[in-house]
Amino acid sequence: MKKNAKDIRSKAFAEPCEAMLAKKGERTLNMSANPSFIQNGQYNIGHICTRLQCDQGLSNKTALRWLGAHGERVEWTFGDLEEKSSRFANVLQKTGFSAGDVFFIFLPKIPEVFSSFLGALKARVITGTLFSNFGEDALLDRLGDAKAKGILTRKSYLKKLLRIREKLPDLKFIILTDVPEHQAEDILSMPVLMQAASPSFETPLTTPDTPSVLHYTSGSTGKPKGVLHCHRSVLIQNRTATEVLHLQPDDIFWCTADHGWVTGTSYGIIAPWSMGITQVHFGGAYDAVEWFKILVEQRVTAWYTAPTALRMLMREEPATFSQFDLSKLRHVFSVGEPLNPEVISWGKKVLGHDIYDTWWQTETGAIMITNRPGLPIKPGSMGKPLTGIEAAIVSDKGEVLADNQQGNLCLRPGWDSMFISYFQHADVYRQKFRHGWYMTGDTANRDREGYYWFRGRSDDVINTAGHLVSPFEVESALLEVEGIAESGVIGAPDDLLWEKVVAFVALRKGYEWNRSLELKARLHVSNRVSTMATPQEFKVLENIPKNKSGKIMRRVLKAKYLGTDAGDVSTLDSI
Ligand code: AMP
């Protein structure tokens, strides 16, 4: 009975898009021919990144060099990664996980992230990753929506989970990385489980459509949605590692993205290891000198980072970098937000390299539109679509627009790493496909030479330091603060973060806005949602502008903040 339920569920994931593609005969249009790393029909990402690399003679090659914030260092070969991920696959099977169950990793960047991620995928468990700074609401929304069966975390995060545990009836196990003994029947010690588990695991044959990785992404309305991928996505992740990142066997690759974000899994785990590349990972936070030391001392040859990080580096005194010899560095890439032309010229001067901007999103699973070595850069443009990817600028009515006209950035469905569902929300998934196109939610234009230029989002989602923040989630959290009657949240331009979170609030009678209330509000959003979502600025209004149906008019708030014209306000209820 249970098995049936799961079968039906996984079929439903793929259905809306499969049906559409079948109708249009497009399913095979963008599919890559099977590359040599797909052997005997085995698409399992966990297997490809570990066992296959060992079978190809890389058992003793360094896979992971993990550098802790306090000088700790862990080095794993592909042989170690194969063993540890196999043990973890066995751990999950022994604790009762089966294919299609959902498991989350809620950890900072420590080595266990990598072994558990690949181990869970080997066991065909749907594997989600969470930012370690998520607050209770953010956790509850994601774990609850996905009906997660288990979570791997550390002792210091346990309290947060226990506070929401009773609202998560499906959560059967919490596994802790850093306790020497099991804490309770359902709060288990990873070291104990790993010790007892077999070091070998025969990964079941995994079809390309088997669900794999789950990342939650924020929209401008409603709760975050789980973007579900399948094992086939490794085809494009692997291909872009060569075609875009130009990775070669002896490269040392450093992707600075957190694993809570899709870049951290697609390019901080899967793409490089699917081709046997050594990766450096740093467990500490941003620090200009520390980062440059890593680039130099680890002899990093290819570096994938984000515009905010580059802009932070740009603010440092140029002398800070003069002592560093970056001659090993071959290529630098960035993703997540628009890359300003000034950053590109800074990169040329200080890093001695072009910085290649890459555009993609959680839903696309891999790089789609991109600059890359060999393609002349037009500073400020995101480059051109990857081979085999059809992009277009489309009007709301579905007409493909001419060069230089701004409209919806769309992709022709059917590429290998396309998401297969918004988990549990097939209706929302369906809405993303219109007029035969996948609507990315971004606006852009294409110039005559085929380069794409990002113009903005077509929704209210805020992109702060490369992280998408839902104004709805922040507004909801603010309403829980005593004294706040209404709230409206927008993204406003910011030199460093691209956009900052700005909150407008209206107070209840008898309350006054002061430093203490502001701190309370900040802390509350940080605890409930995440530090990234915490407003940088507050503005107090008498009323929050809403339309007749009660929808917050964020467009009006934005115009108010920027001092620009709000356009048509005839539907406003209050201003
Ligand atoms: P996420 O799904 O969190 O990775 O966010 C994807 C969104 O980030 C895209 O839809 C864009 O709005 C933005 N984004 C990603 N890469 C770029 C880029 N290179 N230039 C401009 N915006 C980007």
XYZ file of N, CA and C in Angstrom, residues 2 13 27 41 49 79 89 101 103 161 185 203 225 235 268 272 293 328 358 362 378 432 437 488 512-513 546:
81
model
N 1.860 1.234 0.939
C 2.737 2.389 1.053
C 3.537 2.577 -0.246
N 5.030 13.735 -10.113
C 6.017 14.809 -10.210
C 6.222 15.194 -11.653
N 10.476 16.122 -26.077
C 11.229 15.555 -24.964
C 12.692 15.295 -25.295
N 23.299 1.986 -17.968
C 22.037 2.641 -17.586
C 22.022 3.156 -16.159
N 29.571 9.948 -8.671
C 30.558 10.826 -8.024
C 31.546 10.068 -7.134
N 38.345 7.272 -2.800
C 38.118 6.008 -2.093
C 37.409 6.266 -0.760
N 24.663 5.383 3.078
C 23.524 4.774 2.359
C 23.000 3.592 3.178
N 11.700 8.313 -0.109
C 11.543 9.019 1.167
C 12.373 10.302 1.128
N 14.840 13.081 2.944
C 15.840 13.259 4.003
C 16.485 14.639 3.819
N 15.060 22.281 16.437
C 14.222 21.225 15.845
C 13.215 20.676 16.838
N 15.637 6.879 21.208
C 15.344 5.902 20.154
C 15.330 6.540 18.766
N 24.866 0.210 -5.266
C 23.813 1.185 -5.599
C 22.823 0.564 -6.581
N 8.580 26.801 -2.128
C 8.238 25.592 -2.873
C 9.477 24.714 -3.041
N 23.685 14.951 -16.228
C 24.175 15.065 -17.604
C 24.603 16.491 -17.914
N 29.056 22.549 -6.233
C 29.950 22.352 -5.077
C 30.048 20.876 -4.732
N 31.767 18.753 -10.356
C 33.198 18.426 -10.358
C 33.490 16.962 -10.023
N 44.262 33.613 0.726
C 45.225 32.589 1.159
C 44.813 31.237 0.590
N 48.354 30.494 -10.345
C 47.742 29.174 -10.628
C 46.294 29.302 -11.114
N 27.550 33.661 -14.938
C 26.700 32.548 -15.373
C 25.296 32.771 -14.832
N 17.469 27.682 -9.382
C 17.235 26.387 -8.741
C 16.475 25.470 -9.702
N 30.728 40.723 -22.939
C 30.193 42.086 -23.001
C 29.849 42.415 -21.556
N 4.128 27.368 -14.389
C 5.416 27.906 -14.847
C 5.643 27.640 -16.331
N 6.671 27.429 -23.311
C 7.936 27.869 -22.719
C 7.916 27.657 -21.210
N 4.725 45.384 4.995
C 4.918 45.213 3.549
C 6.415 45.246 3.299
N 4.832 52.644 19.871
C 5.712 53.647 19.268
C 6.916 52.933 18.666
N 7.340 53.389 17.513
C 8.535 52.778 16.908
C 9.771 53.286 17.621
N -2.813 48.784 0.121
C -3.330 47.490 -0.367
C -4.339 47.778 -1.466
